[in-house]
XYZ file of C-alpha atoms in Angstrom:
498
model
C 124.565 108.522 118.208
C 123.590 106.138 121.027
C 120.698 104.914 118.906
C 122.983 104.114 115.977
C 125.456 102.299 118.232
C 122.593 100.253 119.695
C 121.439 99.454 116.155
C 124.942 98.297 115.152
C 125.067 96.107 118.269
C 121.707 94.581 117.334
C 122.766 93.794 113.761
C 126.400 92.749 114.279
C 125.444 89.852 116.482
C 126.530 86.321 115.532
C 122.933 85.115 115.602
C 121.691 87.900 113.304
C 124.626 87.524 110.916
C 124.062 83.764 110.823
C 120.374 84.304 110.026
C 121.339 86.729 107.248
C 123.800 84.247 105.726
C 121.254 81.415 105.784
C 118.572 83.739 104.376
C 120.934 84.873 101.620
C 121.570 81.299 100.500
C 117.834 80.561 100.671
C 117.006 83.692 98.641
C 119.623 82.888 96.002
C 118.292 79.352 95.692
C 114.614 80.318 95.397
C 115.332 83.222 93.042
C 117.395 80.980 90.771
C 114.565 78.484 90.291
C 112.381 79.574 87.357
C 108.784 80.022 88.450
C 109.534 80.795 92.105
C 109.519 84.485 93.086
C 111.015 86.751 95.739
C 107.526 87.242 97.200
C 107.157 83.499 97.570
C 110.536 83.339 99.297
C 109.373 85.999 101.790
C 106.084 84.143 102.384
C 107.933 80.880 103.056
C 110.056 82.613 105.717
C 107.049 83.531 107.878
C 106.948 80.321 109.964
C 110.645 80.770 110.798
C 110.177 84.397 111.890
C 107.781 83.236 114.645
C 110.799 82.073 116.630
C 113.020 85.110 116.009
C 113.473 88.510 117.645
C 112.382 91.529 115.543
C 115.823 92.375 114.067
C 116.765 88.869 112.832
C 113.200 88.385 111.531
C 113.356 91.588 109.468
C 116.977 90.890 108.469
C 115.929 87.468 107.161
C 113.243 88.935 104.909
C 115.375 91.856 103.638
C 118.337 89.606 102.839
C 116.241 86.889 101.221
C 114.406 89.293 98.943
C 117.517 91.265 97.913
C 119.241 88.014 96.948
C 116.196 86.504 95.232
C 115.617 89.554 93.018
C 119.180 89.327 91.687
C 119.145 85.522 91.450
C 116.150 85.757 89.133
C 118.563 87.165 86.540
C 120.596 83.918 86.424
C 118.048 81.642 84.653
C 116.933 84.714 82.690
C 120.396 85.164 81.213
C 121.266 81.466 80.823
C 117.916 79.896 79.892
C 115.716 82.838 78.839
C 113.402 82.063 81.764
C 113.253 84.892 84.331
C 113.585 83.479 87.837
C 111.375 86.278 89.225
C 108.986 88.761 87.518
C 111.444 91.582 88.310
C 113.892 90.036 85.793
C 111.354 89.680 82.978
C 111.881 93.193 81.566
C 115.431 92.514 80.366
C 115.423 88.719 80.120
C 115.503 88.711 76.287
C 118.345 91.225 76.217
C 120.413 89.206 78.713
C 119.765 85.968 76.811
C 120.744 87.653 73.556
C 124.101 88.480 75.179
C 124.434 84.822 76.216
C 123.837 83.696 72.631
C 126.660 86.021 71.578
C 128.941 84.276 74.102
C 128.695 87.108 76.668
C 126.861 85.307 79.494
C 129.586 86.277 81.974
C 129.223 89.966 81.075
C 125.405 89.837 81.319
C 125.515 88.174 84.746
C 128.276 90.508 85.927
C 126.227 93.579 84.951
C 123.159 92.162 86.713
C 125.126 91.404 89.879
C 126.985 94.690 90.229
C 124.030 96.861 89.168
C 121.743 95.007 91.600
C 124.150 95.750 94.449
C 124.509 99.418 93.427
C 120.735 99.784 93.040
C 120.121 98.165 96.419
C 122.577 100.521 98.152
C 121.092 103.542 96.341
C 117.585 102.544 97.454
C 118.840 101.984 101.006
C 120.279 105.524 101.056
C 116.929 106.945 99.910
C 115.156 104.888 102.592
C 117.511 105.960 105.392
C 117.384 109.660 104.424
C 113.677 110.104 103.678
C 111.839 107.747 106.047
C 112.758 109.532 109.345
C 111.907 112.953 107.836
C 108.578 111.666 106.550
C 107.840 110.117 109.941
C 108.299 113.502 111.664
C 105.859 114.983 109.177
C 103.395 112.072 109.479
C 103.142 112.461 113.253
C 100.816 115.418 112.579
C 98.383 113.227 110.644
C 94.868 112.522 111.962
C 92.223 110.036 110.784
C 91.339 112.432 107.905
C 94.842 112.264 106.446
C 95.131 108.492 106.979
C 91.794 107.967 105.233
C 93.030 109.813 102.156
C 96.399 108.034 102.313
C 94.616 104.673 102.288
C 92.548 105.874 99.302
C 95.750 107.042 97.581
C 97.428 103.680 98.139
C 94.458 101.738 96.820
C 94.083 104.061 93.816
C 97.775 103.816 92.890
C 97.553 100.028 93.157
C 94.893 100.052 90.433
C 96.502 102.706 88.218
C 100.079 101.355 88.171
C 99.187 97.670 88.229
C 100.118 95.741 85.099
C 97.290 94.678 82.768
C 93.717 95.932 82.535
C 92.702 98.777 84.860
C 89.181 97.366 85.081
C 90.485 93.948 86.160
C 92.772 95.624 88.703
C 89.757 97.512 90.076
C 87.739 94.287 90.352
C 90.702 92.656 92.098
C 90.836 95.581 94.547
C 87.097 95.336 95.315
C 87.547 91.644 96.034
C 90.287 92.460 98.548
C 88.133 95.128 100.222
C 85.262 92.644 100.447
C 87.516 90.066 102.144
C 88.606 92.786 104.595
C 84.985 93.295 105.685
C 84.599 89.667 106.817
C 84.393 89.404 110.607
C 83.127 91.629 113.391
C 82.235 95.211 112.361
C 84.909 97.352 114.045
C 82.440 100.154 114.841
C 79.054 98.536 115.578
C 80.274 95.089 116.623
C 77.976 93.150 114.242
C 79.255 89.989 112.517
C 79.589 90.360 108.710
C 79.707 87.493 106.188
C 80.664 84.996 108.912
C 77.879 82.446 108.172
C 77.828 81.450 111.845
C 81.502 80.424 111.837
C 83.342 81.356 115.034
C 86.710 81.414 113.225
C 85.446 83.846 110.596
C 84.276 86.298 113.277
C 87.932 87.169 113.812
C 88.251 88.105 110.139
C 90.554 86.718 107.470
C 94.109 86.858 108.766
C 96.180 88.275 105.935
C 99.294 86.186 106.572
C 97.640 82.830 105.638
C 95.897 84.720 102.825
C 99.223 86.007 101.482
C 100.956 82.633 101.819
C 98.110 81.163 99.774
C 97.968 83.904 97.144
C 101.716 84.078 96.593
C 103.106 80.649 97.464
C 100.303 78.140 96.774
C 99.287 79.832 93.519
C 102.904 79.798 92.336
C 103.265 76.144 93.232
C 100.176 75.450 91.091
C 101.622 77.459 88.208
C 104.994 75.773 88.641
C 103.378 72.340 88.361
C 101.215 73.378 85.421
C 104.118 74.853 83.386
C 106.356 72.154 81.926
C 108.635 74.771 80.389
C 109.944 75.639 83.863
C 111.955 72.407 83.887
C 114.869 73.121 81.569
C 118.285 71.697 80.903
C 121.178 73.134 82.863
C 123.203 75.787 80.953
C 126.614 75.058 79.463
C 127.968 78.632 79.399
C 131.180 79.472 81.290
C 130.601 81.660 84.356
C 134.052 82.142 85.877
C 134.981 85.705 84.919
C 131.800 87.697 85.557
C 133.646 90.903 86.582
C 135.882 91.054 83.487
C 135.334 94.249 81.482
C 132.679 95.626 83.825
C 134.669 98.746 84.684
C 134.444 100.077 81.148
C 130.740 99.254 80.784
C 129.738 100.875 84.091
C 131.900 103.912 83.330
C 130.222 104.311 79.934
C 126.716 103.937 81.409
C 127.205 105.688 84.769
C 124.263 108.019 84.119
C 122.095 104.974 83.388
C 123.052 103.557 86.789
C 121.976 106.796 88.496
C 118.764 106.999 86.461
C 117.877 103.344 87.144
C 118.443 103.810 90.873
C 116.298 106.942 90.977
C 113.460 105.375 88.955
C 113.567 102.236 91.092
C 113.391 104.134 94.384
C 110.577 106.457 93.235
C 108.467 103.701 91.643
C 109.077 101.478 94.661
C 107.480 104.109 96.918
C 104.212 103.960 94.939
C 101.823 101.511 96.624
C 101.277 98.403 94.511
C 104.110 99.142 92.053
C 107.227 97.384 93.308
C 110.388 96.143 91.620
C 108.679 94.477 88.651
C 107.162 97.702 87.337
C 110.310 99.671 88.234
C 112.368 97.356 85.998
C 109.943 97.677 83.067
C 109.848 101.487 83.334
C 113.639 101.737 83.648
C 114.160 99.470 80.609
C 111.652 101.492 78.550
C 113.330 104.768 79.579
C 116.727 103.308 78.715
C 115.617 102.471 75.171
C 113.743 105.766 74.748
C 116.728 107.944 75.647
C 119.504 105.704 74.312
C 121.916 106.985 71.649
C 121.883 103.461 70.172
C 118.214 102.310 70.370
C 118.687 100.097 67.297
C 120.990 97.816 69.346
C 118.259 96.912 71.857
C 117.163 93.306 71.357
C 120.557 92.253 69.991
C 122.357 91.744 73.304
C 123.032 95.376 74.228
C 124.118 95.962 77.874
C 122.553 99.429 78.310
C 119.047 98.199 79.183
C 120.457 95.679 81.658
C 122.287 98.467 83.483
C 119.123 100.591 83.871
C 116.652 97.824 84.736
C 119.070 95.746 86.819
C 119.744 98.793 89.004
C 116.065 99.752 89.223
C 114.610 96.474 90.473
C 116.841 96.254 93.546
C 116.470 100.003 94.262
C 112.703 99.481 94.229
C 112.933 97.033 97.118
C 114.120 99.641 99.610
C 111.794 102.308 98.177
C 108.785 100.092 98.897
C 109.708 100.081 102.595
C 109.238 103.862 102.936
C 105.387 103.918 102.872
C 105.325 100.590 104.737
C 107.389 101.851 107.687
C 106.091 105.440 107.808
C 102.383 104.972 107.066
C 101.772 101.229 107.310
C 100.901 101.190 103.595
C 102.681 98.404 101.644
C 104.690 99.553 98.644
C 104.474 96.091 97.067
C 103.450 92.519 97.805
C 106.676 91.849 99.733
C 106.170 94.762 102.113
C 102.574 93.590 102.608
C 104.100 90.436 104.112
C 106.611 92.555 106.022
C 103.830 94.627 107.613
C 102.286 91.409 108.936
C 105.641 90.374 110.433
C 106.169 93.859 111.924
C 102.795 93.693 113.700
C 103.622 90.184 114.891
C 106.881 91.480 116.398
C 105.314 94.517 118.086
C 106.844 97.021 115.628
C 103.516 98.526 114.565
C 104.266 100.464 111.339
C 103.652 104.205 111.511
C 105.431 107.373 112.627
C 105.360 106.384 116.313
C 107.677 103.405 115.720
C 110.391 105.926 114.733
C 110.049 107.575 118.172
C 109.373 104.546 120.363
C 111.817 102.058 118.785
C 114.398 104.158 116.875
C 117.160 101.595 117.400
C 115.099 98.954 115.573
C 114.447 101.306 112.644
C 118.153 102.154 112.399
C 118.899 98.420 112.539
C 116.577 97.896 109.547
C 118.547 100.534 107.584
C 121.873 98.862 108.465
C 120.484 95.478 107.427
C 119.593 96.905 104.006
C 123.142 98.165 103.425
C 124.690 94.943 104.713
C 122.460 92.683 102.599
C 123.250 94.579 99.411
C 126.992 94.586 100.125
C 126.851 90.830 100.774
C 125.163 90.438 97.409
C 128.489 90.807 95.577
C 130.376 87.768 97.012
C 127.287 85.596 97.529
C 125.833 86.481 94.133
C 129.138 85.543 92.513
C 128.980 82.207 94.353
C 125.421 81.647 93.091
C 126.510 82.327 89.503
C 129.333 79.790 89.831
C 126.920 77.191 91.253
C 124.080 78.003 88.868
C 124.386 74.734 86.932
C 123.796 72.687 90.097
C 120.947 74.906 91.363
C 119.059 74.613 88.079
C 119.302 70.814 88.203
C 117.168 70.443 91.399
C 114.224 68.211 90.393
C 110.700 69.537 90.742
C 109.385 66.472 92.611
C 111.846 67.250 95.434
C 111.186 70.980 95.560
C 107.376 71.104 95.565
C 106.701 68.968 98.699
C 109.221 71.026 100.708
C 107.576 74.297 99.671
C 104.105 72.951 100.485
C 105.299 71.829 103.914
C 106.573 75.351 104.705
C 103.262 76.844 103.531
C 101.153 74.558 105.740
C 103.340 75.142 108.806
C 103.243 78.923 108.293
C 99.473 79.085 107.867
C 98.814 76.784 110.846
C 101.210 78.557 113.213
C 99.441 81.943 113.043
C 96.617 80.831 115.379
C 97.380 77.107 115.742
C 94.158 76.224 113.916
C 93.318 74.322 110.759
C 91.240 77.337 109.719
C 94.461 79.122 108.709
C 95.328 76.247 106.356
C 91.821 76.379 104.860
C 92.186 80.118 104.248
C 95.598 79.558 102.655
C 94.337 76.856 100.284
C 91.208 78.791 99.303
C 93.175 81.989 98.633
C 95.812 80.018 96.700
C 93.226 78.540 94.342
C 91.519 81.927 94.048
C 94.824 83.632 93.130
C 95.623 80.930 90.571
C 92.226 81.376 88.887
C 92.566 85.168 88.982
C 96.016 85.260 87.395
C 95.065 82.643 84.822
C 92.363 85.058 83.669
C 94.462 88.234 83.739
C 93.387 89.592 87.149
C 96.404 90.875 89.127
C 96.718 89.648 92.699
C 98.514 92.667 94.224
C 95.388 94.933 94.391
C 93.519 92.167 96.269
C 96.313 91.927 98.822
C 96.380 95.703 99.235
C 92.591 95.671 99.684
C 92.913 93.078 102.475
C 95.766 94.954 104.184
C 94.333 98.479 103.850
C 90.614 97.615 104.134
C 90.428 97.854 107.916
C 92.607 101.010 107.934
C 90.310 102.630 105.371
C 87.143 101.708 107.269
C 88.340 102.617 110.763
C 89.695 106.012 109.672
C 86.546 106.739 107.649
C 84.286 105.967 110.622
C 86.483 107.955 113.057
C 86.509 110.929 110.694
C 82.745 110.849 110.187
C 82.217 110.809 113.971
C 84.637 113.743 114.438
C 82.965 115.709 111.618
C 79.385 114.976 112.859
C 78.605 113.220 109.593
C 79.702 116.154 107.373
C 81.793 115.102 104.335
C 83.310 118.597 104.250
C 85.310 117.534 107.321
C 87.543 115.468 105.042
C 88.766 118.759 103.497
C 88.904 120.818 106.713
C 92.675 120.364 107.288
C 95.307 121.569 104.760
C 97.146 118.244 104.380
C 93.903 116.258 104.228
C 92.484 118.659 101.623
C 95.651 118.364 99.487
C 95.633 114.566 99.668
C 91.897 114.534 98.943
C 92.320 116.659 95.809
C 95.171 114.404 94.574
C 93.062 111.276 95.103
C 90.025 112.762 93.367
C 92.206 113.823 90.404
C 93.542 110.243 90.149
C 89.938 109.032 90.014
C 88.608 111.692 87.645
C 91.386 112.133 85.041
C 91.141 108.581 83.560
C 87.343 108.952 83.357
C 87.639 112.323 81.590
C 90.149 110.827 79.104
C 87.804 107.904 78.486
C 84.858 110.243 77.804
C 86.964 112.437 75.465
C 88.145 109.368 73.530
C 84.575 108.115 73.207
C 83.419 111.525 71.917
C 86.220 111.612 69.322
C 85.489 108.169 67.889
C 82.424 109.111 65.713
C 84.346 112.072 64.222
C 87.283 109.869 63.281
C 84.918 107.309 61.742
């Protein structure tokens, strides 16, 4: 009880609440601008978190992202341009409602379902993370090695697009993670005599580049992102919502559950949760023929799922140090910077900070209702902000964030290089998330592999010598083998079909 009271005292501080309010407005603004994403909003916050204590720093990111994910629905419903990728799944459906004169209903469903989904995901986070942490305290290097393999494998399997391209993207991330001094033997690797590169590639400048700079490049290169402001009325967004939510209450529960579960999978995140929830909604709907004509059912499922996925992604990040999505990859960097090293020990050593994170999640999602309503009312003005004003401000935040990590120009160089690399990758269908996971988990994978090999005297059987490690190892190997077996079976069947 003392821990919870301490956590409440940490959160309900004027400074923290002020940071949350400012972050909420920032998140709503960024999310409402087509082409800018919630991940970019989190990346742009990094330079500000340098000057904050752990709780306001985490509160800023949680609040910004929760707001930005919802705000992405506003241009999706009014202009048919999703503000963030998490809104893309149901953008057409929401816009179809707008064309039928139901923009207020579409935005109201998105707002209320986002808040419900966020609170549902927060409940799952608060209930499961401490229990998992107690279990994870028994883990050794063998279990962490397999967990890192599981995270990397899931990132490839669940990533959108080609599995082969996701695998290539992952290998690129693992290669970048090897740059610097060998953690076991102490030899420099791929440093080319550069003193800065001996310290490795810091993943915060890399993430700012891959998420923010690449999006700025896409934003500039896509003229369709600059659209006329909408003319739809947005005053009565809550009218008639009671009946809709009552009719689709099971969809709300299903969307929240899917969002939380998919969010836990490393590399999945809110985007994939929304797509899966929308597909499930159509598959099990009693009126599937209405989908695509402005039917609210899919919005209820997917709108709930994408915000529930946010909290779900924090479970592996806090308990194991494995990011559930690109946003929690940034969060892990901030946690290390603030001395809250992710893993089961943070639940024992700093329980008040963990409880404060849970409270922040609930508070941010409750604040979504009034602030989201305000954003809907102001949407016409937000969508009128000219691009030539926005881009220089974003670039300035990126440069400051990359420079402030080590106070060197090398961080800016890393940011720019990774930004161009990410832009080229995504332009050619290579997802960026597996690369980020490779950079974040590469050192964890290598250090736990080397520690395990030393403990096992070089015997690979040591990786299956403990029950939990053996179970995780079998799961990982099945994830690797099953797609290959399916591929071979399909290849063998082809001549017969021909």
